[in-house]
Coordinates of C-alpha atoms in Angstrom, one line a residue:
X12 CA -53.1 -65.5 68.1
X13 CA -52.5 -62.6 65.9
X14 CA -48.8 -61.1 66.0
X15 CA -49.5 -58.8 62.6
X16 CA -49.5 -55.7 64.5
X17 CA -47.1 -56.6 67.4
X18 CA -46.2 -54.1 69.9
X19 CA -42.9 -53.8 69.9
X20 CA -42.5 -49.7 70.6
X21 CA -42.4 -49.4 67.0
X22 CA -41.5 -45.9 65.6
X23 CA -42.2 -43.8 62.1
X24 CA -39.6 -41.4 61.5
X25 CA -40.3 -38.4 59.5
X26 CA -39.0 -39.9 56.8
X27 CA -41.4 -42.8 56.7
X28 CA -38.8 -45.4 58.4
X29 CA -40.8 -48.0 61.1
X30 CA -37.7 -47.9 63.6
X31 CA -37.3 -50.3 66.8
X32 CA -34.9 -51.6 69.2
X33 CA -35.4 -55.4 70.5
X34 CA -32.9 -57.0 73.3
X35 CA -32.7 -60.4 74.0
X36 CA -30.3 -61.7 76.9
X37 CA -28.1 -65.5 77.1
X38 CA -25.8 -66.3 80.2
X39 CA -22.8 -68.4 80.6
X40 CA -22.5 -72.0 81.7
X41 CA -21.4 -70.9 84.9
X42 CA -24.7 -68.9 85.7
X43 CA -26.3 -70.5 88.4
X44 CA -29.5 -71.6 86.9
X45 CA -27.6 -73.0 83.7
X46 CA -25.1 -74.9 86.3
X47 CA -28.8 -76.7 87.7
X48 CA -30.2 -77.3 84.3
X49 CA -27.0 -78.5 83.6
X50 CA -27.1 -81.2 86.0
X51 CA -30.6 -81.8 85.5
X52 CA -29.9 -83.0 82.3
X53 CA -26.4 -84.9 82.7
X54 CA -28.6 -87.2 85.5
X55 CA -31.0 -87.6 82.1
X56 CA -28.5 -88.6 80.3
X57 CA -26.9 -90.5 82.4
X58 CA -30.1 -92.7 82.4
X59 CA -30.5 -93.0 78.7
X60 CA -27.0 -94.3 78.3
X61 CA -28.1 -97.5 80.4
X62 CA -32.4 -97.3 79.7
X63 CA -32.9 -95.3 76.5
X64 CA -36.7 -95.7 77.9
X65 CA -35.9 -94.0 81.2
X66 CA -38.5 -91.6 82.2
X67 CA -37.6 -88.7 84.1
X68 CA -38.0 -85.5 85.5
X69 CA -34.8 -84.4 87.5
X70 CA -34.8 -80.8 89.4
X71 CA -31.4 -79.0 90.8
X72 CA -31.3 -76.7 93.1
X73 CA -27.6 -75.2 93.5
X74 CA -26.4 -72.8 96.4
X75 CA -23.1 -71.7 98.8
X76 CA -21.7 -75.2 99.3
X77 CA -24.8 -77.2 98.5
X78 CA -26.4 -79.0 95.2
X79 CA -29.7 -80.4 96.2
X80 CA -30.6 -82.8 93.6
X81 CA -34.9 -83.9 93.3
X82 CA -38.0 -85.3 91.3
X83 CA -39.4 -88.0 89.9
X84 CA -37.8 -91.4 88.1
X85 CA -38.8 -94.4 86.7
X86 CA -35.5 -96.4 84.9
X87 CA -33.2 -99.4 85.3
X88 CA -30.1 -97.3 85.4
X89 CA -28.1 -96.9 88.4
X90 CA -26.9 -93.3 88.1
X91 CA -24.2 -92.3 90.6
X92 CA -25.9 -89.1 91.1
X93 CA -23.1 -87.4 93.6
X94 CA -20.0 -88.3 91.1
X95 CA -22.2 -86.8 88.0
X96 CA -23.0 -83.5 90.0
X97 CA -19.6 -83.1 90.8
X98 CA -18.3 -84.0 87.0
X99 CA -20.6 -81.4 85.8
X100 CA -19.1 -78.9 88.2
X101 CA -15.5 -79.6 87.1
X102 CA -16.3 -79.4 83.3
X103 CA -18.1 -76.2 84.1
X104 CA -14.5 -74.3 85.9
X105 CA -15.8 -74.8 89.8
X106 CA -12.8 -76.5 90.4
X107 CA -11.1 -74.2 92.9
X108 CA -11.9 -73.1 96.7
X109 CA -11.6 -69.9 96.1
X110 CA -14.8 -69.3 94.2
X111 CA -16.8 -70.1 97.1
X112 CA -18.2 -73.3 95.1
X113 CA -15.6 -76.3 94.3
X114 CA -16.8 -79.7 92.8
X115 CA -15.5 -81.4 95.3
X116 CA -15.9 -79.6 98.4
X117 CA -20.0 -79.2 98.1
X118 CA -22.2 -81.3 99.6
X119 CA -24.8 -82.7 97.3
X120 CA -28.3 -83.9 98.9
X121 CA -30.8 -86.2 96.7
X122 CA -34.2 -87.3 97.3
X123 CA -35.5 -88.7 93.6
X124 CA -38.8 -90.5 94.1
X125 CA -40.8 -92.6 91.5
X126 CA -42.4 -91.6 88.6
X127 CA -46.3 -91.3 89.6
X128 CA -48.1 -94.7 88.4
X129 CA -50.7 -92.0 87.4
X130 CA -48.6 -90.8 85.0
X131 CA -47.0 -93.8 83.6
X132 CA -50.3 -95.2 82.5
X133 CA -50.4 -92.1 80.1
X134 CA -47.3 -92.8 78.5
X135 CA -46.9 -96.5 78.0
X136 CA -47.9 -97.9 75.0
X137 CA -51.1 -100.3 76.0
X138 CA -52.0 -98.7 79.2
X139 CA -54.6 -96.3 80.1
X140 CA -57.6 -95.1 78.4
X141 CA -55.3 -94.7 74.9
X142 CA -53.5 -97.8 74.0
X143 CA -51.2 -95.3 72.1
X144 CA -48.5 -93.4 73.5
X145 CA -49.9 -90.4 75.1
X146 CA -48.2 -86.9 76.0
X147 CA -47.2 -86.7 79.5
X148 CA -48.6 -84.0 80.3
X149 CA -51.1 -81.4 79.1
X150 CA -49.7 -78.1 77.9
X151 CA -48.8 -75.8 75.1
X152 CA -45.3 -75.3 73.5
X153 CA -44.2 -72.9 70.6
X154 CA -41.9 -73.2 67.3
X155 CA -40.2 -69.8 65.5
X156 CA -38.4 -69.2 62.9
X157 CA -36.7 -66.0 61.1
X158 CA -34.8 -65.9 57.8
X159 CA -33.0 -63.1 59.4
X160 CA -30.0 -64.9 60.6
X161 CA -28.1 -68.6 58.5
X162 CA -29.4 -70.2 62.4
X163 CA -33.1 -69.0 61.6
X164 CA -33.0 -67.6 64.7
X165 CA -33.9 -64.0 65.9
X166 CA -30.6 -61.9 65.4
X167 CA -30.4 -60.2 69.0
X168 CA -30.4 -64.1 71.0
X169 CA -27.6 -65.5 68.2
X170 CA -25.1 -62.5 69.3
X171 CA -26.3 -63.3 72.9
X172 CA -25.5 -66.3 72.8
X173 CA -22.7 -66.3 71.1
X174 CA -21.1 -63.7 73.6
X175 CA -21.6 -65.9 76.8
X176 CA -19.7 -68.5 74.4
X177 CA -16.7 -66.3 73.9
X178 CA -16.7 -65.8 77.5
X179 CA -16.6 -69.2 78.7
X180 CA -13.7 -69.9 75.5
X181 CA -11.3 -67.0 76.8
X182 CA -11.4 -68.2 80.2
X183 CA -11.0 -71.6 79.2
X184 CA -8.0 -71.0 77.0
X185 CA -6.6 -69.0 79.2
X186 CA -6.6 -65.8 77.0
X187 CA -8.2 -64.1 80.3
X188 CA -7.0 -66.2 83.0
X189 CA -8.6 -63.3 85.8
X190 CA -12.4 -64.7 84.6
X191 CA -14.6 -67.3 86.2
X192 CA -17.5 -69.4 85.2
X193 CA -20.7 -66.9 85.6
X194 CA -21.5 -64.5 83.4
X195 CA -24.3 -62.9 81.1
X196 CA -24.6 -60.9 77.6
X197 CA -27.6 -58.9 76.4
X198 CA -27.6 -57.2 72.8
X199 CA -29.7 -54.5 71.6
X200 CA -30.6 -54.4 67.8
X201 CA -31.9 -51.8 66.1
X202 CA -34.3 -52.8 63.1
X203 CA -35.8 -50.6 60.4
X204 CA -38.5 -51.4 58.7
X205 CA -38.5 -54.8 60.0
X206 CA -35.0 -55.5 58.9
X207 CA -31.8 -55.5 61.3
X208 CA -29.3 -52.1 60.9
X209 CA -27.1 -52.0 63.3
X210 CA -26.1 -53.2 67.4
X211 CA -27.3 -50.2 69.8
X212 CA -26.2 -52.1 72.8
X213 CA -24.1 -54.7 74.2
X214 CA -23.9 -55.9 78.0
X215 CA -21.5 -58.0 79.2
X216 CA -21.8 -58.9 82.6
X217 CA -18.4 -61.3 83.8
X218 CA -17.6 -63.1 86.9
X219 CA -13.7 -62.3 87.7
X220 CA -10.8 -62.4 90.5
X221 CA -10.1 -59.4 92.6
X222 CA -6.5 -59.0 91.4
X223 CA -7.3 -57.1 88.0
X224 CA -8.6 -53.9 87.9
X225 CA -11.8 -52.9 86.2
X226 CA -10.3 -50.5 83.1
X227 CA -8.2 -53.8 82.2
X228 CA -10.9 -56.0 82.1
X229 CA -13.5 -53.9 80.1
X230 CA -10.6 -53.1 77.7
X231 CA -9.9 -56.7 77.4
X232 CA -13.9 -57.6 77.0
X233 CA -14.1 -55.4 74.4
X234 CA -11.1 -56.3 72.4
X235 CA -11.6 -60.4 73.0
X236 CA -15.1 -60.9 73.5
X237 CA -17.4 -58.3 71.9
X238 CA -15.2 -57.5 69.2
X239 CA -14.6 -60.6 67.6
X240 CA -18.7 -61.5 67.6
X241 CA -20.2 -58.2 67.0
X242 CA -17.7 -56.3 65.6
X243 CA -19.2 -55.7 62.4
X244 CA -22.3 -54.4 63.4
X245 CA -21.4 -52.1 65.7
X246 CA -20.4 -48.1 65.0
X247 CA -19.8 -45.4 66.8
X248 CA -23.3 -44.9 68.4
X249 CA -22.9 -48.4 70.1
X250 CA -23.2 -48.2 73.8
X251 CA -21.2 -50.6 76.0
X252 CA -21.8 -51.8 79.5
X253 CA -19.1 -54.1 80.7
X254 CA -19.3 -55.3 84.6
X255 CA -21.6 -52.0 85.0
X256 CA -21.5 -52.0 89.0
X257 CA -18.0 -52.0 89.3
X258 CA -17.4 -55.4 90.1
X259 CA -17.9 -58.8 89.9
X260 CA -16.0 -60.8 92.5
X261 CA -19.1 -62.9 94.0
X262 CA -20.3 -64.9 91.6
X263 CA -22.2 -68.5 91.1
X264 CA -24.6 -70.1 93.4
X265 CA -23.1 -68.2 96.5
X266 CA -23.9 -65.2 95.0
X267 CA -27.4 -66.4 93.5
X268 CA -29.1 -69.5 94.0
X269 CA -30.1 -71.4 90.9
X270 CA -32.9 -73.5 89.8
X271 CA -33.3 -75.6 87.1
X272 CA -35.8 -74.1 84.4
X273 CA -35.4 -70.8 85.5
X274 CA -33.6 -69.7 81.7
X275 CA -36.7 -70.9 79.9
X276 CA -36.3 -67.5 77.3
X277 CA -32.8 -68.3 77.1
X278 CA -33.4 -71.5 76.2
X279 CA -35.6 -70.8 73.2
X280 CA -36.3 -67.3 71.7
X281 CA -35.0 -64.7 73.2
X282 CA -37.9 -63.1 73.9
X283 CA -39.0 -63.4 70.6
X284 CA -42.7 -65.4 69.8
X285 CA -44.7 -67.1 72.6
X286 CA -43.7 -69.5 75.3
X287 CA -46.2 -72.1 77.0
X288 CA -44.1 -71.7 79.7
X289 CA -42.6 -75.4 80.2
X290 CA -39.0 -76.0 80.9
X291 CA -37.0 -78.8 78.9
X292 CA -34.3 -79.1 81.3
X293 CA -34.8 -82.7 83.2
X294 CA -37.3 -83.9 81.5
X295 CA -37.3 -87.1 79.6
X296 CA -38.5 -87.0 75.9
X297 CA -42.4 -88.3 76.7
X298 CA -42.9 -85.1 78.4
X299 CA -43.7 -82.7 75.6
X300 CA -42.5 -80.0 77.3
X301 CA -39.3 -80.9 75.7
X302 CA -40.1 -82.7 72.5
X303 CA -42.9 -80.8 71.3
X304 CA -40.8 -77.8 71.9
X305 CA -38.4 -79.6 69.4
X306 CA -41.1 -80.6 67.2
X307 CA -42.8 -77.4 66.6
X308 CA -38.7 -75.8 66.2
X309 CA -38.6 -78.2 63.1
X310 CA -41.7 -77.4 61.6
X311 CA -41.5 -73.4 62.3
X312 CA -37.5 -73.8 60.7
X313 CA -38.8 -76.2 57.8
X314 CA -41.5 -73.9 56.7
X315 CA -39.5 -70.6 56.5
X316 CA -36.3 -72.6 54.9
X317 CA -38.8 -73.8 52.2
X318 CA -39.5 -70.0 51.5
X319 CA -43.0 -70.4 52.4
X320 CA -42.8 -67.9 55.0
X321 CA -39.9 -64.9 56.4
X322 CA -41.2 -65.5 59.9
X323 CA -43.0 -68.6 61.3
X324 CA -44.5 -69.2 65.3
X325 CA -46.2 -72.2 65.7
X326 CA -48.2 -73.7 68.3
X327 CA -49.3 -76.9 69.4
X328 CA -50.8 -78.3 72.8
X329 CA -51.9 -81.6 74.2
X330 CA -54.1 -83.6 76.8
X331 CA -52.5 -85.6 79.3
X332 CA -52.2 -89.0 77.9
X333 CA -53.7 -88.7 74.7
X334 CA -51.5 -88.8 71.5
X335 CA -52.5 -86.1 68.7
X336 CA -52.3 -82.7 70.0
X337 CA -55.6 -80.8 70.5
X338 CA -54.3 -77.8 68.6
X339 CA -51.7 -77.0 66.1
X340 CA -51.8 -73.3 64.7
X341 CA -49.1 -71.5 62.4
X342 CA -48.7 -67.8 62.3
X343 CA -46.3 -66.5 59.8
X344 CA -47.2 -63.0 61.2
X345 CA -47.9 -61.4 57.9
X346 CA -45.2 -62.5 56.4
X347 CA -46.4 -65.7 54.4
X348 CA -46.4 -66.3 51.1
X349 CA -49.6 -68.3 51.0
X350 CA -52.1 -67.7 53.7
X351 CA -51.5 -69.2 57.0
X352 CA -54.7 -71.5 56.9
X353 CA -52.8 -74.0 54.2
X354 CA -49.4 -73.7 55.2
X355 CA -51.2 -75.1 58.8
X356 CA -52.6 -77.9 56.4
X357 CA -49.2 -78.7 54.8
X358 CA -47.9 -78.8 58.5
X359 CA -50.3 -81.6 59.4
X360 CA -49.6 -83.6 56.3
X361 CA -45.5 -83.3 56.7
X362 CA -45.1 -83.4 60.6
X363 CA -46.5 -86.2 63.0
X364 CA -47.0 -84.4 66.3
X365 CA -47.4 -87.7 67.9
X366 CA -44.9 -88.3 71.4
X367 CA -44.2 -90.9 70.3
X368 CA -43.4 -90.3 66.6
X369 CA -41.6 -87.3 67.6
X370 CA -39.3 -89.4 69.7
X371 CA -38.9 -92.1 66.8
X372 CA -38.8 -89.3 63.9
X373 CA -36.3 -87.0 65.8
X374 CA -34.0 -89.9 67.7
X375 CA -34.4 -88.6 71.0
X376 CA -33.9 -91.2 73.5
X377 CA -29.9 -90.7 72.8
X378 CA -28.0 -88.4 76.0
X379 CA -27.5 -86.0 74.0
X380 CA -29.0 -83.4 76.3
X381 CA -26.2 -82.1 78.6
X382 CA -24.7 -80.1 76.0
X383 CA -28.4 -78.2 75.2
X384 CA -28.7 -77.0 78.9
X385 CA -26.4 -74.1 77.8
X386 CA -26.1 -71.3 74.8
X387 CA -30.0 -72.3 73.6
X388 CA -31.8 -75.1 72.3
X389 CA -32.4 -74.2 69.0
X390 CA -30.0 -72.5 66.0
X391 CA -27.0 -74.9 67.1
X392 CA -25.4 -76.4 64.5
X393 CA -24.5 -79.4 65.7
X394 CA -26.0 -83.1 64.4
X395 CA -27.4 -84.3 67.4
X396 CA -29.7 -81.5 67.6
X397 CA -31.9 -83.4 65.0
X398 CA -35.0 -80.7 65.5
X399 CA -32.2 -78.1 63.6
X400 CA -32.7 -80.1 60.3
X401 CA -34.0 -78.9 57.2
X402 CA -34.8 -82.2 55.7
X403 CA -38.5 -81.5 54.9
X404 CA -38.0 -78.7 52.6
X405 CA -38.4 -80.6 49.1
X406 CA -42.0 -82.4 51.1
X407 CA -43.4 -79.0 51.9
X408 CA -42.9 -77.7 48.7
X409 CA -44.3 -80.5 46.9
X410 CA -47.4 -79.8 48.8
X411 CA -47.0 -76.1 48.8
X412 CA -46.9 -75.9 44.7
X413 CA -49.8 -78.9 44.4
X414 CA -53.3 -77.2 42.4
X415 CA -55.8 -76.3 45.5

C-alpha cells in the first residue's frame, strides 16, 4: 500500500499551487439504513446489559410498514426484540402516521438463529485449535488519522456530519417543526497544497411536510443549519444545493428500503483511507470487524497526536480463530517524521491487537453501541467511545525518541 502519490484529480496552477476538491457525505438518523443499524445495535446492546459476553450478529432490514429483524445469537439475555424496534423508532421521530412509517403501527418480523458452533469454537477461550481467544472472523480493517481537524478526522466528513446533526437538533427542538427524520449532507472542500482553504460545496438533502414551500425551507436551511456549522468557511464562490429536486415529501423506509451496514463510509472515513469492507453495526465485539476497526482508530489517532506523523492509515487483518493478526502495516503517506518501518515497530510494542485484549484494553462489552450507529464512529468526543483516547501519546514517544 502506497498512498504517496494518491489520485485525488490533483491540480498545479500556474502559480505552482497543487489544488483539489474532496467530498465526503453523512446522513441523518432518520436515513433508512442508519434507522437498521440503529436497531441492529440497540438489540446488541440490549444483550450486553444482561450477558456482557453475548455474542452477536444482528441484521435489520426496514421498509413501508415492516422491520424485519435477523442473524445469528448466542446469549442468556432475553431481549424483547419487538418493544426495542419500536423504542428505537420513537427516539428516532417515526412517531406519527403520517410519515408512512410510525413505531407503533409497523409490523416487525424476527427470525435470530444461533450463533454457528463453528464459530464459537474460534472465539472461546479453551476451545478450538487456539486455546486463546481468536478473531471471529478473517478479514482486514483500517485506522486514519489527520491533524487537520481537533477530531483527527478528515475535514469534509466532520462538517458532514455535523450537518445531518443540526438537522436532526432543529427538528427536534422545534426550530423547524415542517422537517422529519431523513435526511443527508455532503461537503466539498477545496485544499491547496494539501492544506484545507475553503467550502466549495454544501448539499443538504431534508425530509419535510408538504405544507411549507420550497424558497422557505432552503432559506431556513441555510440560515439554521449550514450557517451555524460552516459558516466560516464559506465565501461567495460556495455553491448550495438544498432539497435539489424540488421536494422531499416521501421519505424513510417507504421511500427507500434500508439495510443494516449499508453506511459503512459514513461510518468511518468519509471516503478518506481504505476500508476492508466489514460493517460494525450488529456485531458483537469478538468480531473484529468492529473492534479492530476501533483498535487500528486508536493506534492511527495515537500516532499522529504524538506528532509522529500529519496523516496516519493503518492496517491490520486476521485468521478466523487465531489471536495476533497476520498483518499490521502503518502508512503515514509521506508525511512521517520517522520512516514508516519504525513507527510500525513502535505500534507493535504500544498496541495489543489481540480480540481479546482489545475488548479488555478498550472496555467494550458495555451497550454503549446504539449511540455509534449514527453521525460516525470515530472523531466523537464522547467517553464511552474509548478507541477516541489519546492516552498512549507519552508511550509512543518514549519509544519514538529511544537511540536505534
Amino acid at each position: 500500500m502506497n498512498n504517496k502519490e494518491k489520485p485525488i484529480l490533483e491540480k498545479t496552477t500556474s502559480n505552482g499551487v497543487k489544488k483539489y476538491f474532496f467530498t465526503s457525505e453523512s446522513v441523518t438518523e432518520g436515513h433508512p439504513d442508519k434507522v437498521s443499524d440503529q436497531i441492529s445495535d440497540a438489540i446488541y446492546d440490549e444483550m450486553l446489559r444482561q450477558d456482557p459476553d453475548a455474542h452477536a450478529g444482528i441484521e435489520c432490514f426496514c421498509t413501508t410498514g415492516l422491520v424485519l429483524v435477523g442473524g445469528e445469537a448466542r446469549t442468556t439475555a432475553y431481549v424483547d426484540i419487538q418493544k426495542t424496534v419500536r423504542r428505537v423508532l420513537q427516539e428516532i421521530g417515526y412517531d406519527k402516521p403520517e410519515y408512512g412509517f410510525c413505531a407503533d403501527a409497523v409490523g416487525v418480523i424476527v427470525t435470530l438463529h444461533e450463533q454457528s458452533p463453528d464459530i464459537a469454537q474460534g472465539v472461546d477461550e479453551g476451545k478450538g485449535e487456539f486455546k486463546e481467544q481468536g478473531a471471529g472472523d478473517q478479514g482486514l480493517m483500517f485506522g486514519y488519522a489527520t491533524n487537520e481537524t481537533e477530531e483527527l478526522m478528515p475535514l469534509p466528513l466532520v462538517l458532514a456530519h455535523k450537518l445531518t446533526m443540526k438537522l436532526a437538533e432543529v427538528r427536534k427542538q422545534g426550530v423547524l417543526p415542517y422537517l422529519r427524520p431523513d435526511g443527508k449532507s455532503q461537503v466539498t472542500v477545496e485544499y491547496e497544497n494539501g492544506k484545507a482553504k475553503r467550502v466549495d460545496t454544501v448539499v443538504i438533502a431534508a425530509h419535510h411536510s408538504a405544507d411549507v414551500s420550497m424558497e422557505k425551507l432552503r432559506s431556513d436551511i441555510k440560515e439554521y443549519v449550514i450557517k451555524p456549522v460552516v459558516g466560516s468557511l464559506t465565501d461567495e464562490g460556495t455553491k448550495y444545493f438544498i432539497n435539489s429536486t424540488g421536494k422531499f415529501i416521501l421519505g424513510g423506509p417507504p421511500a427507500d428500503a434500508g439495510l443494516t451496514g449499508r453506511k459503512i463510509i459514513v461510518d468511518t472515513y468519509g471516503g478518506y483511507g481504505a476500508h476492508g469492507g466489514g460493517c460494525f453495526s450488529g456485531k458483537c465485539v469478538s468480531k473484529v470487524d468492529r473492534s479492530g476497526a476501533y483498535m487500528a482508530r486508536y493506534a492511527a489517532k495515537n500516532i499522529v497526536a504524538s506528532g509522529l506523523a500529519d496523516k496516519c492509515e493503518l492496517q491490520v487483518a486476521y485468521s478466523i480463530g487465531v489471536a495476533q493478526p497476520v498483518s499490521i502495516l502503518v502508512d503515514t503517506q509521506g508525511t512521517g517524521k520517522i520512516p514508516d518501518e519504525e513507527i510500525e515497530e513502535i505500534v507493535k510494542k504500544v498496541f495489543d491487537f489481540r480480540p481479546k485484549q482489545i475488548i479488555d484494553n478498550l472496555n467494550l462489552k458495555r451497550p454503549i453501541y446504539q449511540k455509534t450507529a449514527c453521525y460516525g464512529h470515530f472523531g466523537r468526543n464522547d467517553a464511552d467511545f474509548t478507541w477516541e483516547k489519546t492516552d498512549k501519546v507519552e508511550e509512543i514517544k518514549k519509544h519514538a525518541n529511544k537511540p536505534r
